[in-house]
Short mmCIF file of C-alpha atoms in Angstrom, two decimals:
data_model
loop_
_atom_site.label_atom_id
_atom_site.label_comp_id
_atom_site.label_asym_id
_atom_site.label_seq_id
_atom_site.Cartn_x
_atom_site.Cartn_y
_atom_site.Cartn_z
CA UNK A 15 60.46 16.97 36.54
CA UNK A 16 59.25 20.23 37.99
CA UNK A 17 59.80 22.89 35.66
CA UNK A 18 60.26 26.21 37.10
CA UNK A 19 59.08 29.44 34.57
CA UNK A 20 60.64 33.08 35.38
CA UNK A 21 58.61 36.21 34.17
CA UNK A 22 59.51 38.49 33.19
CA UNK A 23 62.70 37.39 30.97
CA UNK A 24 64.25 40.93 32.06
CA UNK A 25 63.17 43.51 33.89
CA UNK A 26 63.94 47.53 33.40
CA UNK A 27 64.49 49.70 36.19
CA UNK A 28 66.14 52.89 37.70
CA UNK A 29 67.64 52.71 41.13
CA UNK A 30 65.28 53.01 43.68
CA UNK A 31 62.22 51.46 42.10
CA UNK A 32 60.88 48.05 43.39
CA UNK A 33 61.29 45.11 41.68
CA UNK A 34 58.96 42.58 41.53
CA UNK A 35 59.95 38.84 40.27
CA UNK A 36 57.64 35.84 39.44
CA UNK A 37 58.44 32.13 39.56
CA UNK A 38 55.77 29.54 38.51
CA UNK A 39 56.34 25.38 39.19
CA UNK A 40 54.82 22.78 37.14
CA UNK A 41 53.35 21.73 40.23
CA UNK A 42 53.43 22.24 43.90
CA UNK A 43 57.14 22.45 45.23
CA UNK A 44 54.91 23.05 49.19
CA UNK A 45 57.72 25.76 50.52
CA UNK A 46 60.91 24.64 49.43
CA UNK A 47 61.54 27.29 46.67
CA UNK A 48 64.55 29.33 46.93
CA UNK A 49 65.95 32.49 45.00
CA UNK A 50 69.69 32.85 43.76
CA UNK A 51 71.62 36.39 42.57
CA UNK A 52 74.31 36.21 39.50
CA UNK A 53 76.62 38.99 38.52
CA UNK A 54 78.61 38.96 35.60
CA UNK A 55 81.62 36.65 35.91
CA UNK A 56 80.47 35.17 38.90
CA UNK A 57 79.00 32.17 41.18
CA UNK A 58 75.75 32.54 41.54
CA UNK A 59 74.62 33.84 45.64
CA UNK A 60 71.67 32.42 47.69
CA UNK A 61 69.20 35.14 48.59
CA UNK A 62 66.21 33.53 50.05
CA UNK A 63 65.48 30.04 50.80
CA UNK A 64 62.23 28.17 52.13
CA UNK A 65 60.32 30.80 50.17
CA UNK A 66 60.98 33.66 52.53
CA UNK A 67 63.87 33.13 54.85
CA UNK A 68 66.76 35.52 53.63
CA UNK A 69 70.46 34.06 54.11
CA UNK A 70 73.11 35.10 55.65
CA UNK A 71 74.14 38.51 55.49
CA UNK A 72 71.48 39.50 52.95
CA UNK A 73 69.57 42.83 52.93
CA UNK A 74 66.25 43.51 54.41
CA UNK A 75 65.14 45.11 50.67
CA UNK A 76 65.68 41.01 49.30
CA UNK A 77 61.96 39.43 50.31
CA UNK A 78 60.27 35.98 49.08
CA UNK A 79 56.76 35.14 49.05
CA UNK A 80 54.08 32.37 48.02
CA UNK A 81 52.88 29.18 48.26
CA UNK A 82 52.13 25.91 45.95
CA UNK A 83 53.11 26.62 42.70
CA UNK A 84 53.27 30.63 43.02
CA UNK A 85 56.54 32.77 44.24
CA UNK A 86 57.75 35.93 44.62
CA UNK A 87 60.73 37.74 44.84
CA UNK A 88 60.37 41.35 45.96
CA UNK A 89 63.81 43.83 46.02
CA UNK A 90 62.13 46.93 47.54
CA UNK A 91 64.19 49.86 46.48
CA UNK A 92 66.81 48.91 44.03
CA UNK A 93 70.45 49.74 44.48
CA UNK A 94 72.71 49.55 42.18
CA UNK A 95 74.49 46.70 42.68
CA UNK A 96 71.30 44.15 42.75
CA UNK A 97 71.36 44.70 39.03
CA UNK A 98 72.00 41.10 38.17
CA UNK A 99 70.28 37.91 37.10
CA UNK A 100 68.15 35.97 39.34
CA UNK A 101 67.33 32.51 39.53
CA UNK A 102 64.85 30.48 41.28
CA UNK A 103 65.01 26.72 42.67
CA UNK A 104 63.08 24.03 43.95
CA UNK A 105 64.28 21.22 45.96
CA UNK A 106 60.78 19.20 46.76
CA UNK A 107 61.47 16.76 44.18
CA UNK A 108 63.93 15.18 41.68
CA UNK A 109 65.77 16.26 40.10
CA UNK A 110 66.62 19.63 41.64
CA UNK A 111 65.50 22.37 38.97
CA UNK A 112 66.02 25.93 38.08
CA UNK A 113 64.31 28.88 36.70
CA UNK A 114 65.64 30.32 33.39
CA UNK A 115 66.19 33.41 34.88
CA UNK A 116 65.19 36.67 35.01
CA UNK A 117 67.70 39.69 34.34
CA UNK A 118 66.94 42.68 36.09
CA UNK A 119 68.59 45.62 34.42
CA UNK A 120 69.28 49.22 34.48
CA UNK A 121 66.75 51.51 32.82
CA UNK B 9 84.92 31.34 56.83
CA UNK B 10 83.28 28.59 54.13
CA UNK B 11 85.80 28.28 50.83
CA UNK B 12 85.12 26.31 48.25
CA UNK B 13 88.21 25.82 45.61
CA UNK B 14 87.42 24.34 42.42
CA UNK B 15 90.39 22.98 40.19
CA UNK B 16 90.55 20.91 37.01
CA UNK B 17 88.85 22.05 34.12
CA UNK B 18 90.43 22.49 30.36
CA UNK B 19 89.17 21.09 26.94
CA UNK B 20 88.76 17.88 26.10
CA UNK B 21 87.81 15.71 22.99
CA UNK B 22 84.26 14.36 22.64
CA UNK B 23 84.01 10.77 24.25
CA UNK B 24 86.59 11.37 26.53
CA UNK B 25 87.45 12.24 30.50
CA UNK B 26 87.88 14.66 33.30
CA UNK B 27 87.82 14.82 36.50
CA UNK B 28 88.14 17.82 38.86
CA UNK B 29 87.84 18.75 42.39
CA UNK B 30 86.82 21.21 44.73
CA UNK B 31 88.31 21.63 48.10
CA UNK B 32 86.36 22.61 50.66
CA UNK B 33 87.26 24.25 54.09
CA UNK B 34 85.71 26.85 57.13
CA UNK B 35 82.97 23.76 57.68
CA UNK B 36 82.99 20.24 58.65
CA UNK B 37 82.97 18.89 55.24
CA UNK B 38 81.29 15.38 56.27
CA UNK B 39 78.05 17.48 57.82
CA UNK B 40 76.99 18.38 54.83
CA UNK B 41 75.66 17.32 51.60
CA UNK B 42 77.89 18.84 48.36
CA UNK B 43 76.63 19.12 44.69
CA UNK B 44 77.69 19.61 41.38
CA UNK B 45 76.01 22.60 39.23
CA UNK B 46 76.68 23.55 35.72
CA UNK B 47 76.37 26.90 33.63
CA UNK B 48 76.75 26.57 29.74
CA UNK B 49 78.16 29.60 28.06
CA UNK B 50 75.67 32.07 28.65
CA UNK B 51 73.08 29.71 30.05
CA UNK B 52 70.99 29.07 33.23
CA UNK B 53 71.68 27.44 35.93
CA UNK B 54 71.54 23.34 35.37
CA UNK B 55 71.96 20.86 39.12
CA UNK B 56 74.54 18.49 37.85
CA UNK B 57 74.75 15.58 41.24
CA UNK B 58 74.18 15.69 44.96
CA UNK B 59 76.46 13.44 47.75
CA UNK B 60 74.23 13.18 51.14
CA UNK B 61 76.38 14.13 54.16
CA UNK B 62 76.85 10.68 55.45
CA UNK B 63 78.69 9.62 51.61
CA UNK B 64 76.08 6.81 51.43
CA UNK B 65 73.42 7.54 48.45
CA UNK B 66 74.16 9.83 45.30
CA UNK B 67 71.39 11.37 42.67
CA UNK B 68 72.13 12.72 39.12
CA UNK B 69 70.70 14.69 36.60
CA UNK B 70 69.11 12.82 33.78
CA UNK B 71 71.50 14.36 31.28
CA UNK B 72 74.49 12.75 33.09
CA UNK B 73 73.11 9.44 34.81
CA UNK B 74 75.33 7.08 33.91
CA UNK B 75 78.41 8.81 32.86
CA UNK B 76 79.48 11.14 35.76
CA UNK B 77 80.57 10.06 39.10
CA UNK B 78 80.31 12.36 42.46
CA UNK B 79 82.46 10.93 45.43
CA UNK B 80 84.59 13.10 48.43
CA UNK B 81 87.54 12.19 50.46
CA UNK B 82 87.07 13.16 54.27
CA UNK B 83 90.68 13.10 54.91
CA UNK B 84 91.02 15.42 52.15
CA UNK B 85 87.98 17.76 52.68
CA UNK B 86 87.69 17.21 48.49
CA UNK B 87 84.40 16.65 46.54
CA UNK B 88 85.29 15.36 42.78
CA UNK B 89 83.74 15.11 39.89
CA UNK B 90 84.46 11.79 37.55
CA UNK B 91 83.05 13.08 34.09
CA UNK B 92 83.23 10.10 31.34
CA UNK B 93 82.53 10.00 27.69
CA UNK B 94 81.75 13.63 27.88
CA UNK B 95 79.95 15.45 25.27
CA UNK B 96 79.94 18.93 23.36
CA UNK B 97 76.50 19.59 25.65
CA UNK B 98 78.91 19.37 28.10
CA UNK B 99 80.65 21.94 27.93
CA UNK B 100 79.98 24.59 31.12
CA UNK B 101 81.36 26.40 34.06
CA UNK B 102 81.13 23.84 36.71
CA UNK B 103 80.74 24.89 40.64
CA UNK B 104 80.25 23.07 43.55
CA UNK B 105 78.44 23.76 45.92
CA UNK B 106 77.41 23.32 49.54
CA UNK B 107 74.47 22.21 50.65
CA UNK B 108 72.61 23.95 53.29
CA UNK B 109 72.14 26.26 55.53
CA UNK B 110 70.02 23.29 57.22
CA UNK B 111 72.25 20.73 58.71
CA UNK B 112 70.92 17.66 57.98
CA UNK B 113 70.77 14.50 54.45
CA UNK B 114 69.29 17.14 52.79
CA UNK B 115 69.26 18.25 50.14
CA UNK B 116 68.90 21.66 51.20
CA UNK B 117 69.89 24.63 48.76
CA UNK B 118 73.17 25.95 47.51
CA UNK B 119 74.56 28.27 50.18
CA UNK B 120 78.04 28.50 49.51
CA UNK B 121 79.33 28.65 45.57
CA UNK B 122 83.24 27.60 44.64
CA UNK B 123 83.99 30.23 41.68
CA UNK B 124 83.50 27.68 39.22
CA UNK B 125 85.64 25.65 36.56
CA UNK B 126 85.58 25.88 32.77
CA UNK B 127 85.28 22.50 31.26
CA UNK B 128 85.09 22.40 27.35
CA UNK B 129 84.02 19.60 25.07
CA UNK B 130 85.45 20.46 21.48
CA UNK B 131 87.68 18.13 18.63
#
């Protein structure tokens, strides 16, 4: 199975700074790498998918980048409500897998 | 708009049986692929099952090959979940989810989330 490793674990920020998120795959999931937001309490949202496309009604601060086995996912000035968990996923082989997660939180 | 309604959950004992579903409306259900995705208490994220658009091939997780089912009624716009001798590991928030926002077998990604159903496994 591809595993998918998340750095850092969390991440401590103040509004406004830029975030910067790693993912790492066991081997190479080619461009089919995705990135997923949780808040507290609820279902998890789909940011960016195929690496760098953002969905649907996302923000132009949400960007995803990389290749292979390397991602990343860039929020450029954080506000305060992207405080939140954030998962990554691959969906080039199976089974489908996640990242553990990384939290980004509020300095 | 897309609406995913999950319904269901609640304890049950070790060895033994649920089943839930999710209905789905604001998309033409048999388009897409659905899946099953799992959260244990204050876990990651853990793909559970996958349904191809067309109904015709289904693909598990290792850690419930065997003992869940994932199946849909058209007429119904409803996904289910068939969970059998069910284990204490078991015990999560389960969503489904929508597969997309290709159109297509897939699978894709997740783009649409129900709000998720509490299943737990406890004597």
């Amino acid at each position: 199975e591809v595993v998918l490793t998340q750095s850092p674990a969390t991440l401590s920020l103040s509004p406004g700074e830029r975030a910067t998120l790693s993912c790492r795959a066991s081997q190479s999931v080619y461009n089919y790498l995705a990135w997923y937001q949780q808040k507290p309490g609820q279902a998890p949202r789909l940011l960016i998918y195929d690496v760098s496309e953002r969905a649907t009604g996302i923000p132009a601060r949400f960007g995803g980048s990389g290749s292979g086995t390397d991602f990343t996912l860039t929020i450029s000035s954080l506000q305060p409500e992207d405080f939140a968990v954030y998962y990554c996923h691959q969906r080039s082989r199976w089974p489908l897998t996640f990242g553990g997660g990384t939290k980004v939180e509020i300095k | 708009q897309v609406q995913l309604v999950e319904s269901g959950g609640g304890v049950v004992q070790p060895g033994g049986s649920l089943r839930f579903s999710c209905a789905a409306s604001g998309f033409t259900f048999s388009n897409f692929g659905m899946h099953w995705v799992r959260q244990a208490p204050g876990k990651g994220l853990e793909w559970v099952a996958f349904l191809r658009n067309d109904g015709t091939s289904d693909y598990y997780a290792d850690s419930v090959k065997g003992r869940f089912t994932i199946s849909r009624d058209i007429s119904k716009n409803t996904l289910y979940l068939q969970m059998d001798s069910l284990t204490v590991e078991d015990t999560a928030v389960y969503y489904c989810a929508k597969d997309g926002p290709n159109y297509g077998p897939g699978p894709y990604y997740f783009d649409y989330w129900g709000q998720g159903v509490l299943v737990t496994v406890s004597s």
